mmCIF file of C-alpha atoms in Angstrom:
data_model
loop_
_atom_site.group_PDB
_atom_site.id
_atom_site.type_symbol
_atom_site.label_atom_id
_atom_site.label_comp_id
_atom_site.label_asym_id
_atom_site.label_seq_id
_atom_site.Cartn_x
_atom_site.Cartn_y
_atom_site.Cartn_z
ATOM 1 C CA MET A 3 -35.046 16.077 32.962
ATOM 2 C CA ASN A 4 -33.265 19.210 32.194
ATOM 3 C CA THR A 5 -34.870 21.880 29.819
ATOM 4 C CA ALA A 6 -32.798 20.310 26.993
ATOM 5 C CA GLN A 7 -34.048 16.902 27.337
ATOM 6 C CA ARG A 8 -37.181 18.286 27.488
ATOM 7 C CA ALA A 9 -37.339 19.791 24.551
ATOM 8 C CA GLU A 10 -36.082 16.798 22.435
ATOM 9 C CA ARG A 11 -38.614 14.591 23.899
ATOM 10 C CA ASN A 12 -40.982 17.147 22.828
ATOM 11 C CA SER A 13 -39.908 17.260 19.012
ATOM 12 C CA PRO A 14 -41.728 15.359 16.761
ATOM 13 C CA ILE A 15 -38.527 12.717 15.849
ATOM 14 C CA GLY A 16 -38.485 12.731 19.974
ATOM 15 C CA TRP A 17 -42.266 11.814 20.478
ATOM 16 C CA ALA A 18 -41.939 9.396 17.573
ATOM 17 C CA LEU A 19 -38.871 7.284 19.009
ATOM 18 C CA THR A 20 -40.710 7.078 22.108
ATOM 19 C CA THR A 21 -43.928 5.767 20.286
ATOM 20 C CA PRO A 22 -44.287 1.547 21.253
ATOM 21 C CA VAL A 23 -44.562 0.820 17.100
ATOM 22 C CA VAL A 24 -41.082 2.563 16.105
ATOM 23 C CA GLY A 25 -39.601 0.980 19.467
ATOM 24 C CA ALA A 26 -40.553 -1.996 18.504
ATOM 25 C CA LEU A 27 -39.213 -1.434 14.635
ATOM 26 C CA LEU A 28 -36.166 -0.442 16.378
ATOM 27 C CA GLY A 29 -35.737 -3.179 18.672
ATOM 28 C CA ARG A 30 -36.015 -5.696 15.222
ATOM 29 C CA ILE A 31 -33.730 -3.465 12.975
ATOM 30 C CA ALA A 32 -30.830 -1.815 14.915
ATOM 31 C CA THR A 33 -29.827 -4.719 16.595
ATOM 32 C CA LYS A 34 -25.801 -6.004 15.916
ATOM 33 C CA THR A 35 -26.650 -8.710 13.458
ATOM 34 C CA VAL A 36 -28.398 -6.223 11.438
ATOM 35 C CA PHE A 37 -25.614 -3.900 11.609
ATOM 36 C CA ASP A 38 -22.780 -6.194 11.699
ATOM 37 C CA ARG A 39 -24.141 -7.387 8.078
ATOM 38 C CA LEU A 40 -24.548 -3.502 7.286
ATOM 39 C CA ALA A 41 -20.870 -2.920 7.891
ATOM 40 C CA ALA A 42 -19.858 -5.659 6.124
ATOM 41 C CA VAL A 43 -21.799 -4.729 2.961
ATOM 42 C CA PHE A 44 -20.661 -1.370 2.735
ATOM 43 C CA MET A 45 -17.008 -2.395 2.895
ATOM 44 C CA VAL A 46 -17.836 -5.265 0.166
ATOM 45 C CA VAL A 47 -19.250 -3.023 -2.154
ATOM 46 C CA VAL A 48 -16.666 -0.243 -1.627
ATOM 47 C CA ILE A 49 -14.319 -3.140 -2.529
ATOM 48 C CA LEU A 50 -15.830 -4.191 -5.661
ATOM 49 C CA GLY A 51 -16.916 -0.985 -6.711
ATOM 50 C CA THR A 52 -13.288 0.025 -6.557
ATOM 51 C CA ALA A 53 -12.317 -2.900 -8.747
ATOM 52 C CA LEU A 54 -14.903 -2.686 -11.073
ATOM 53 C CA TYR A 55 -13.341 1.153 -12.094
ATOM 54 C CA ALA A 56 -10.150 0.315 -12.148
ATOM 55 C CA TRP A 57 -10.849 -2.319 -14.406
ATOM 56 C CA VAL A 58 -13.131 -0.050 -16.924
ATOM 57 C CA ARG A 59 -10.423 2.895 -16.043
ATOM 58 C CA PRO A 60 -6.939 1.534 -15.553
ATOM 59 C CA ASP A 61 -4.499 4.235 -14.851
ATOM 60 C CA TYR A 62 -1.786 3.715 -18.269
ATOM 61 C CA ASN A 63 0.903 5.397 -15.670
ATOM 62 C CA TRP A 64 4.609 5.465 -16.218
ATOM 63 C CA ASP A 65 5.367 1.890 -13.901
ATOM 64 C CA MET A 66 3.435 0.433 -16.142
ATOM 65 C CA VAL A 67 5.418 1.212 -19.075
ATOM 66 C CA ALA A 68 8.752 0.624 -17.118
ATOM 67 C CA TYR A 69 7.491 -2.823 -15.576
ATOM 68 C CA VAL A 70 5.958 -4.018 -18.856
ATOM 69 C CA ALA A 71 9.347 -3.751 -20.595
ATOM 70 C CA SER A 72 11.341 -5.489 -17.408
ATOM 71 C CA ALA A 73 8.731 -7.983 -18.155
ATOM 72 C CA LEU A 74 10.064 -8.360 -21.841
ATOM 73 C CA GLU A 75 13.654 -8.228 -21.207
ATOM 74 C CA ASN A 76 14.132 -11.659 -21.323
ATOM 75 C CA ARG A 77 13.519 -11.960 -25.036
ATOM 76 C CA HIS A 78 14.238 -8.592 -26.391
ATOM 77 C CA THR A 79 17.981 -7.392 -25.370
ATOM 78 C CA GLU A 80 18.621 -4.558 -28.286
ATOM 79 C CA ALA A 81 17.272 -1.747 -26.987
ATOM 80 C CA ALA A 82 15.442 -0.749 -30.129
ATOM 81 C CA ASP A 83 13.339 -4.008 -30.060
ATOM 82 C CA LEU A 84 12.637 -3.656 -26.385
ATOM 83 C CA HIS A 85 11.195 -0.409 -26.838
ATOM 84 C CA ARG A 86 9.249 -1.096 -29.526
ATOM 85 C CA GLU A 87 7.690 -4.221 -28.268
ATOM 86 C CA THR A 88 6.762 -2.243 -24.747
ATOM 87 C CA TRP A 89 5.242 0.246 -26.919
ATOM 88 C CA ALA A 90 3.137 -2.076 -28.798
ATOM 89 C CA VAL A 91 1.800 -3.531 -25.573
ATOM 90 C CA ILE A 92 0.931 -0.146 -24.263
ATOM 91 C CA GLU A 93 -0.846 1.723 -27.039
ATOM 92 C CA PRO A 94 -3.820 -1.013 -27.904
ATOM 93 C CA GLY A 95 -5.610 -0.177 -24.614
ATOM 94 C CA ALA A 96 -4.469 3.527 -23.407
ATOM 95 C CA ARG A 97 -7.099 6.201 -23.956
ATOM 96 C CA GLU A 98 -5.348 9.221 -26.242
ATOM 97 C CA SER A 99 -4.844 11.275 -22.972
ATOM 98 C CA GLN A 100 -3.030 8.574 -21.649
ATOM 99 C CA LEU A 101 -0.939 8.081 -24.432
ATOM 100 C CA TYR A 102 0.004 11.576 -24.844
ATOM 101 C CA HIS A 103 0.998 11.926 -21.273
ATOM 102 C CA LEU A 104 3.072 9.267 -21.386
ATOM 103 C CA LYS A 105 5.031 10.101 -24.297
ATOM 104 C CA PHE A 106 4.986 13.870 -24.304
ATOM 105 C CA SER A 107 4.011 15.719 -20.985
ATOM 106 C CA ASN A 108 7.374 16.432 -19.674
ATOM 107 C CA PRO A 109 10.466 16.356 -20.917
ATOM 108 C CA TYR A 110 11.979 13.215 -19.242
ATOM 109 C CA ASN A 111 8.906 11.422 -21.032
ATOM 110 C CA LEU A 112 9.888 12.625 -23.785
ATOM 111 C CA ASN A 113 12.865 11.998 -23.786
ATOM 112 C CA GLN A 114 12.434 7.805 -22.982
ATOM 113 C CA TRP A 115 9.899 7.760 -26.144
ATOM 114 C CA GLU A 116 12.123 9.548 -28.092
ATOM 115 C CA ASN A 117 15.850 7.593 -27.178
ATOM 116 C CA PRO A 118 15.154 3.348 -26.470
ATOM 117 C CA GLU A 119 18.563 3.250 -25.007
ATOM 118 C CA ASP A 120 17.737 5.570 -22.463
ATOM 119 C CA PHE A 121 14.632 3.981 -21.913
ATOM 120 C CA GLN A 122 16.270 0.667 -21.370
ATOM 121 C CA SER A 123 18.885 2.424 -19.144
ATOM 122 C CA GLN A 124 15.754 2.853 -16.509
ATOM 123 C CA LEU A 125 14.757 -1.112 -16.144
ATOM 124 C CA SER A 126 17.758 -1.337 -13.620
ATOM 125 C CA MET A 127 15.942 0.364 -10.908
ATOM 126 C CA TYR A 128 12.726 -1.845 -11.762
ATOM 127 C CA ARG A 129 13.643 -5.267 -12.160
ATOM 128 C CA VAL A 130 14.697 -5.911 -8.767
ATOM 129 C CA LYS A 131 11.316 -6.382 -8.327
ATOM 130 C CA ILE A 132 12.105 -10.704 -9.468
ATOM 131 C CA ALA A 133 8.853 -11.784 -7.916
ATOM 132 C CA TYR A 134 6.484 -9.064 -9.673
ATOM 133 C CA ILE A 135 8.046 -9.753 -12.891
ATOM 134 C CA ALA A 136 7.643 -12.958 -12.844
ATOM 135 C CA LEU A 137 4.310 -12.823 -12.308
ATOM 136 C CA LEU A 138 3.495 -10.406 -15.047
ATOM 137 C CA ARG A 139 5.361 -12.988 -17.457
ATOM 138 C CA TRP A 140 3.194 -16.029 -15.965
ATOM 139 C CA LEU A 141 0.127 -14.387 -16.678
ATOM 140 C CA GLU A 142 1.246 -13.171 -20.121
ATOM 141 C CA PRO A 143 0.049 -15.779 -21.776
ATOM 142 C CA LEU A 144 -3.637 -16.006 -20.039
ATOM 143 C CA THR A 145 -3.959 -12.136 -20.299
ATOM 144 C CA GLY A 146 -1.270 -10.704 -22.182
ATOM 145 C CA LEU A 147 1.126 -8.035 -19.968
ATOM 146 C CA ALA A 148 -1.030 -5.185 -20.257
ATOM 147 C CA THR A 149 -4.164 -7.205 -18.845
ATOM 148 C CA GLY A 150 -1.934 -9.398 -16.580
ATOM 149 C CA SER A 151 -0.419 -5.838 -15.114
ATOM 150 C CA ILE A 152 -3.797 -4.641 -14.156
ATOM 151 C CA LEU A 153 -4.763 -7.747 -13.031
ATOM 152 C CA LEU A 154 -1.823 -7.581 -10.919
ATOM 153 C CA SER A 155 -3.615 -4.577 -9.015
ATOM 154 C CA ILE A 156 -7.448 -5.302 -9.228
ATOM 155 C CA LEU A 157 -7.156 -8.652 -7.686
ATOM 156 C CA PRO A 158 -4.552 -7.751 -4.849
ATOM 157 C CA SER A 159 -6.836 -4.976 -4.133
ATOM 158 C CA ILE A 160 -10.085 -7.808 -3.911
ATOM 159 C CA GLY A 161 -7.282 -9.916 -1.399
ATOM 160 C CA VAL A 162 -6.572 -6.768 0.979
ATOM 161 C CA GLY A 163 -9.839 -5.474 1.040
ATOM 162 C CA LEU A 164 -11.557 -9.199 2.061
ATOM 163 C CA LEU A 165 -8.698 -9.791 4.115
ATOM 164 C CA CYS A 166 -9.218 -6.947 6.018
ATOM 165 C CA LEU A 167 -12.716 -7.604 6.384
ATOM 166 C CA TRP A 168 -12.277 -11.227 7.230
ATOM 167 C CA TRP A 169 -9.811 -10.165 9.992
ATOM 168 C CA LEU A 170 -12.643 -7.821 11.563
ATOM 169 C CA GLY A 171 -14.905 -10.404 11.648
ATOM 170 C CA ARG A 172 -12.944 -13.176 13.384
ATOM 171 C CA ASN A 173 -12.266 -10.273 15.905
ATOM 172 C CA ASP A 174 -16.707 -9.609 16.539
ATOM 173 C CA ALA A 175 -15.505 -6.066 14.918
ATOM 174 C CA TRP A 176 -17.513 -5.949 11.271
ATOM 175 C CA GLN A 177 -19.097 -2.478 12.262
ATOM 176 C CA ALA A 178 -15.609 -1.036 12.529
ATOM 177 C CA ALA A 179 -15.231 -1.476 8.674
ATOM 178 C CA LEU A 180 -17.488 1.818 8.951
ATOM 179 C CA PHE A 181 -14.536 3.316 9.957
ATOM 180 C CA ALA A 182 -12.114 1.377 8.571
ATOM 181 C CA MET A 183 -12.780 1.291 4.654
ATOM 182 C CA PRO A 184 -12.735 5.490 4.810
ATOM 183 C CA PHE A 185 -9.558 5.337 6.200
ATOM 184 C CA LEU A 186 -7.898 2.571 3.919
ATOM 185 C CA LEU A 187 -9.285 5.000 1.315
ATOM 186 C CA VAL A 188 -7.512 8.010 2.906
ATOM 187 C CA ALA A 189 -3.864 5.510 2.660
ATOM 188 C CA ASP A 190 -4.449 5.549 -0.896
ATOM 189 C CA TYR A 191 -6.285 2.307 -1.522
ATOM 190 C CA THR A 192 -7.849 3.723 -4.298
ATOM 191 C CA HIS A 193 -4.969 4.961 -6.488
ATOM 192 C CA MET A 194 -2.699 1.848 -5.762
ATOM 193 C CA THR A 195 -5.877 -0.109 -7.019
ATOM 194 C CA THR A 196 -6.185 1.769 -10.529
ATOM 195 C CA ALA A 197 -2.566 2.072 -10.609
ATOM 196 C CA VAL A 198 -0.171 -0.473 -11.998
ATOM 197 C CA THR A 199 2.407 -0.813 -9.721
ATOM 198 C CA PRO A 200 3.779 -4.022 -7.307
ATOM 199 C CA ASP A 201 2.439 -2.002 -4.524
ATOM 200 C CA MET A 202 -0.930 -3.467 -3.522
ATOM 201 C CA LEU A 203 0.580 -7.277 -4.272
ATOM 202 C CA LEU A 204 3.079 -6.605 -1.956
ATOM 203 C CA ALA A 205 0.278 -4.935 0.368
ATOM 204 C CA LEU A 206 -1.304 -8.319 0.352
ATOM 205 C CA VAL A 207 1.543 -10.299 1.299
ATOM 206 C CA SER A 208 2.653 -7.779 3.824
ATOM 207 C CA LEU A 209 -1.144 -7.652 5.150
ATOM 208 C CA ALA A 210 -1.216 -11.632 4.981
ATOM 209 C CA ALA A 211 2.067 -11.414 7.678
ATOM 210 C CA ILE A 212 1.202 -9.010 9.769
ATOM 211 C CA LEU A 213 -2.499 -10.595 10.616
ATOM 212 C CA LEU A 214 -0.430 -14.237 11.120
ATOM 213 C CA LEU A 215 1.917 -12.584 13.337
ATOM 214 C CA ALA A 216 -0.982 -10.970 15.312
ATOM 215 C CA SER A 217 -3.023 -14.633 15.505
ATOM 216 C CA GLY A 218 0.116 -16.378 16.915
ATOM 217 C CA ARG A 219 1.120 -18.313 12.954
ATOM 218 C CA ASP A 220 4.972 -17.124 12.898
ATOM 219 C CA LEU A 221 6.385 -19.526 10.810
ATOM 220 C CA PRO A 222 3.855 -19.034 7.348
ATOM 221 C CA ALA A 223 4.145 -15.317 8.579
ATOM 222 C CA TYR A 224 8.315 -15.173 8.361
ATOM 223 C CA GLY A 225 7.918 -17.081 4.444
ATOM 224 C CA LEU A 226 5.331 -14.800 3.788
ATOM 225 C CA LEU A 227 7.880 -11.651 4.957
ATOM 226 C CA PHE A 228 10.963 -13.235 3.109
ATOM 227 C CA ALA A 229 8.563 -13.131 0.008
ATOM 228 C CA SER A 230 7.631 -9.566 0.457
ATOM 229 C CA VAL A 231 11.515 -8.635 -0.328
ATOM 230 C CA LEU A 232 11.140 -10.250 -3.638
ATOM 231 C CA ILE A 233 8.053 -8.545 -4.602
ATOM 232 C CA ARG A 234 9.694 -5.208 -3.369
ATOM 233 C CA PRO A 235 13.191 -5.272 -1.900
ATOM 234 C CA ASP A 236 12.591 -1.955 -0.056
ATOM 235 C CA ASN A 237 9.906 -4.217 1.851
ATOM 236 C CA ILE A 238 13.313 -4.845 4.045
ATOM 237 C CA VAL A 239 12.072 -2.259 6.069
ATOM 238 C CA LEU A 240 9.582 -3.639 7.480
ATOM 239 C CA VAL A 241 11.178 -6.776 8.259
ATOM 240 C CA PHE A 242 13.632 -4.675 10.011
ATOM 241 C CA ALA A 243 10.658 -2.779 12.065
ATOM 242 C CA LEU A 244 9.657 -6.391 13.399
ATOM 243 C CA LEU A 245 12.903 -7.512 14.412
ATOM 244 C CA ILE A 246 13.471 -4.303 16.295
ATOM 245 C CA ALA A 247 10.225 -4.579 17.823
ATOM 246 C CA ALA A 248 10.730 -8.664 18.641
ATOM 247 C CA VAL A 249 13.758 -7.548 20.880
ATOM 248 C CA LEU A 250 12.169 -4.546 22.827
ATOM 249 C CA PHE A 251 8.917 -7.061 23.284
ATOM 250 C CA ARG A 252 10.861 -9.555 24.407
ATOM 251 C CA TRP A 253 9.116 -11.741 21.980
ATOM 252 C CA ARG A 254 10.983 -14.685 19.859
ATOM 253 C CA ALA A 255 13.809 -12.234 18.323
ATOM 254 C CA LEU A 256 15.979 -15.534 17.134
ATOM 255 C CA PRO A 257 13.696 -16.361 13.935
ATOM 256 C CA MET A 258 12.810 -12.741 13.223
ATOM 257 C CA LEU A 259 16.854 -11.967 13.236
ATOM 258 C CA ALA A 260 17.061 -14.834 11.280
ATOM 259 C CA THR A 261 14.524 -13.940 8.751
ATOM 260 C CA PHE A 262 15.560 -10.587 8.536
ATOM 261 C CA ALA A 263 19.403 -11.661 7.779
ATOM 262 C CA VAL A 264 18.336 -14.099 4.501
ATOM 263 C CA SER A 265 15.821 -11.067 3.614
ATOM 264 C CA LEU A 266 18.618 -8.411 3.654
ATOM 265 C CA LEU A 267 21.236 -11.203 1.860
ATOM 266 C CA THR A 268 18.657 -11.869 -0.789
ATOM 267 C CA VAL A 269 18.231 -8.273 -1.228
ATOM 268 C CA ILE A 270 21.518 -7.573 -1.746
ATOM 269 C CA LEU A 271 21.719 -10.489 -3.966
ATOM 270 C CA ILE A 272 18.734 -9.241 -5.800
ATOM 271 C CA GLN A 273 20.339 -5.594 -6.261
ATOM 272 C CA LYS A 274 23.552 -6.789 -7.650
ATOM 273 C CA GLN A 275 21.918 -9.437 -10.433
ATOM 274 C CA GLY A 276 19.940 -6.858 -11.382
ATOM 275 C CA GLY A 277 22.006 -4.581 -11.993
ATOM 276 C CA HIS A 278 20.628 -1.519 -9.779
ATOM 277 C CA PRO A 279 22.482 1.779 -9.567
ATOM 278 C CA GLY A 280 22.925 1.507 -5.929
ATOM 279 C CA TRP A 281 20.869 3.122 -2.746
ATOM 280 C CA TRP A 282 22.622 6.826 -3.721
ATOM 281 C CA ALA A 283 21.763 6.771 -7.439
ATOM 282 C CA HIS A 284 18.575 5.859 -7.031
ATOM 283 C CA PHE A 285 18.360 8.690 -4.142
ATOM 284 C CA TYR A 286 19.678 11.505 -6.374
ATOM 285 C CA PHE A 287 17.713 10.354 -9.009
ATOM 286 C CA SER A 288 14.299 9.799 -7.454
ATOM 287 C CA CYS A 289 14.651 12.824 -4.448
ATOM 288 C CA VAL A 290 17.004 15.577 -6.428
ATOM 289 C CA GLN A 291 17.121 15.542 -10.387
ATOM 290 C CA ILE A 292 15.987 12.926 -12.412
ATOM 291 C CA GLN A 293 18.038 11.938 -15.140
ATOM 292 C CA ASN A 294 17.290 10.743 -18.608
ATOM 293 C CA SER A 295 19.959 8.053 -18.873
ATOM 294 C CA MET A 296 21.340 5.546 -16.031
ATOM 295 C CA ALA A 297 23.750 4.485 -18.043
ATOM 296 C CA GLY A 298 27.011 4.873 -15.831
ATOM 297 C CA PHE A 299 25.054 7.503 -13.570
ATOM 298 C CA ALA A 300 27.490 7.205 -10.107
ATOM 299 C CA PRO A 301 27.275 10.714 -8.862
ATOM 300 C CA ASP A 302 29.568 11.694 -5.989
ATOM 301 C CA PHE A 303 27.771 11.442 -2.459
ATOM 302 C CA SER A 304 27.316 15.414 -1.480
ATOM 303 C CA MET A 305 25.477 16.335 1.535
ATOM 304 C CA ILE A 306 23.736 19.335 0.579
ATOM 305 C CA ASP A 307 21.919 16.576 -2.447
ATOM 306 C CA PHE A 308 21.433 14.653 1.019
ATOM 307 C CA VAL A 309 19.742 17.095 2.491
ATOM 308 C CA ARG A 310 17.747 18.398 -0.475
ATOM 309 C CA GLY A 311 16.258 15.462 -1.080
ATOM 310 C CA TYR A 312 14.925 15.037 2.754
ATOM 311 C CA VAL A 313 13.429 18.388 2.621
ATOM 312 C CA ARG A 314 11.854 18.000 -0.397
ATOM 313 C CA GLY A 315 10.451 14.829 0.337
ATOM 314 C CA VAL A 316 9.366 16.593 3.945
ATOM 315 C CA LEU A 317 7.176 19.564 2.123
ATOM 316 C CA VAL A 318 5.598 17.647 -0.685
ATOM 317 C CA ALA A 319 4.361 14.733 1.787
ATOM 318 C CA LEU A 320 3.339 17.692 4.264
ATOM 319 C CA MET A 321 1.899 19.488 1.583
ATOM 320 C CA HIS A 322 0.349 16.490 -1.025
ATOM 321 C CA ASN A 323 0.078 13.802 0.736
ATOM 322 C CA ASP A 324 -1.714 12.095 3.564
ATOM 323 C CA TRP A 325 0.669 9.505 5.271
ATOM 324 C CA PRO A 326 1.889 12.264 7.959
ATOM 325 C CA GLY A 327 -1.515 12.977 9.339
ATOM 326 C CA LEU A 328 -2.877 9.470 8.712
ATOM 327 C CA LEU A 329 -0.080 8.277 11.333
ATOM 328 C CA LEU A 330 -0.492 11.168 13.873
ATOM 329 C CA VAL A 331 -4.450 10.036 13.999
ATOM 330 C CA LEU A 332 -3.110 6.209 13.933
ATOM 331 C CA VAL A 333 -0.741 6.509 17.089
ATOM 332 C CA ALA A 334 -3.478 8.921 18.988
ATOM 333 C CA ALA A 335 -5.928 6.345 18.348
ATOM 334 C CA TRP A 336 -3.070 3.352 19.443
ATOM 335 C CA ALA A 337 -2.571 5.192 22.567
ATOM 336 C CA LEU A 338 -6.425 6.028 23.797
ATOM 337 C CA LEU A 339 -7.074 1.824 23.174
ATOM 338 C CA ALA A 340 -4.255 1.462 25.427
ATOM 339 C CA ARG A 341 -5.026 3.491 27.832
ATOM 340 C CA ALA A 342 -8.777 1.720 27.757
ATOM 341 C CA GLY A 343 -7.038 -1.474 27.795
ATOM 342 C CA ARG A 344 -8.322 -2.747 25.020
ATOM 343 C CA MET A 345 -4.704 -3.840 23.338
ATOM 344 C CA THR A 346 -3.342 -7.254 23.759
ATOM 345 C CA PRO A 347 0.576 -7.579 23.787
ATOM 346 C CA ARG A 348 1.548 -9.052 20.794
ATOM 347 C CA THR A 349 -0.836 -6.141 18.677
ATOM 348 C CA ASN A 350 0.380 -3.731 21.149
ATOM 349 C CA MET A 351 3.824 -5.048 19.528
ATOM 350 C CA LEU A 352 2.712 -5.202 15.727
ATOM 351 C CA VAL A 353 1.337 -1.761 15.758
ATOM 352 C CA PHE A 354 4.564 -0.383 17.905
ATOM 353 C CA ALA A 355 6.392 -1.959 14.502
ATOM 354 C CA LEU A 356 4.241 -0.704 12.065
ATOM 355 C CA ALA A 357 4.589 3.279 13.183
ATOM 356 C CA ILE A 358 8.692 2.836 13.503
ATOM 357 C CA GLY A 359 8.564 0.816 10.489
ATOM 358 C CA THR A 360 6.319 3.876 8.580
ATOM 359 C CA LEU A 361 9.259 6.614 9.814
ATOM 360 C CA GLY A 362 12.008 4.139 8.728
ATOM 361 C CA LYS A 363 10.911 3.505 5.338
ATOM 362 C CA PHE A 364 10.855 7.548 4.836
ATOM 363 C CA ALA A 365 13.999 7.906 6.622
ATOM 364 C CA SER A 366 15.647 4.988 4.721
ATOM 365 C CA PHE A 367 13.912 6.901 1.122
ATOM 366 C CA PRO A 368 11.933 9.966 1.279
ATOM 367 C CA LEU A 369 9.645 9.359 -1.207
ATOM 368 C CA PRO A 370 6.562 11.104 -0.075
ATOM 369 C CA ASP A 371 3.582 9.138 -1.928
ATOM 370 C CA ASP A 372 0.976 7.786 0.118
ATOM 371 C CA ARG A 373 1.383 4.622 -1.644
ATOM 372 C CA PHE A 374 4.850 3.456 -0.473
ATOM 373 C CA TYR A 375 3.251 3.439 3.203
ATOM 374 C CA PHE A 376 0.269 1.856 2.669
ATOM 375 C CA VAL A 377 1.536 -1.608 4.401
ATOM 376 C CA PHE A 378 2.621 0.444 7.371
ATOM 377 C CA THR A 379 -0.835 2.464 7.783
ATOM 378 C CA GLY A 380 -3.127 -0.072 6.664
ATOM 379 C CA GLY A 381 -1.876 -2.561 8.518
ATOM 380 C CA MET A 382 -2.507 0.044 11.832
ATOM 381 C CA VAL A 383 -5.510 0.720 10.524
ATOM 382 C CA VAL A 384 -7.147 -2.781 10.438
ATOM 383 C CA LEU A 385 -5.422 -3.933 13.522
ATOM 384 C CA LEU A 386 -6.304 -0.732 15.594
ATOM 385 C CA ALA A 387 -9.671 -1.049 14.331
ATOM 386 C CA ALA A 388 -10.051 -4.384 15.820
ATOM 387 C CA ARG A 389 -9.370 -3.974 18.754
ATOM 388 C CA TRP A 390 -11.532 -1.264 19.265
ATOM 389 C CA ARG A 391 -14.839 -2.847 18.396
ATOM 390 C CA PRO A 392 -17.149 0.192 17.743
ATOM 391 C CA ARG A 393 -21.157 -0.374 18.357
ATOM 392 C CA PHE A 394 -23.377 1.381 16.661
ATOM 393 C CA ASP A 395 -26.551 -0.771 17.326
ATOM 394 C CA LEU A 396 -29.412 -0.520 19.875
ATOM 395 C CA SER A 397 -28.503 -4.035 21.668
ATOM 396 C CA PRO A 398 -27.617 -4.806 24.803
ATOM 397 C CA ASP A 399 -23.994 -5.189 25.549
ATOM 398 C CA ARG A 400 -22.338 -9.090 25.841
#
């Protein structure tokens, strides 16, 4: 025993830990069962606490206004009527500060508040999320559009959290929740729950598909991957990343190719039928310069603006978002787990797909917000945590 060890043992805490009473108590408390339950309870508390906060103080964001308007389009074709009815849905539940922000906080919002025709022109970029819009309309008779749109973030958020907890439990890795849940929060779990967007619903469907693939249930996973592009067409990036991984890892490439082909064709049809302005016009709007009206907006391609969009995306992502650093940490964790022999071939393939999918998502459309990458980073967190299986209890290894 060296000097440091003797000093530690002679300290009050060290002495207490060596007494028979404390030893017996630790033997009863610091068990795997107790620590597993504590970790699971911690994760459930965070999940439900986040959901409760989102219900009490939902974020009435700009996307909520646009999605509510998209859900109302099937009954209000005139711009003025659509504009009036949309705000009639939004205003009763929004706080005064939120209404001020939505209407007057910047020139774009002010223009959308004052010009119904310009407002209607923006919806071509929203109505293409056809499954999300359909669910809003389905919920409307039960909850109203405003409450329904809030629930379409909160309920999938609970589903994502419980799905992650189930997967950790299935892999005897409940204690990994002590790490996985904070990582999910960094990946934007809280904001995605409070904001009204399709992103949490997309995360639920995509994560379910990923975990089905990880457990060898490929057929239902293909169906969920197809459903995911109906929620957000840009999730075709995930399907393509899985196709690349399937080819490189020599894993059932033909079914994944068929899933990708059907999904891609569906995305093209959805965008055509929905009047989407096209990739470049949307890129210019989101990454170069926002437009008050998208009616007839078809700018010529410019390499200078193309580069500007990517430079902006990189700078904002590095300065204000967490997904680049999170991706780096997760790739490093993947390498360490693989070196320790913890990874399975199927999990290796899926983590590879999610890693290249994160980069591919940015490369296809350089929006910097963390929520656009949650499908990939969140999936990596859960898969890697389940393979790590950390232990904090004092039970003997089995």
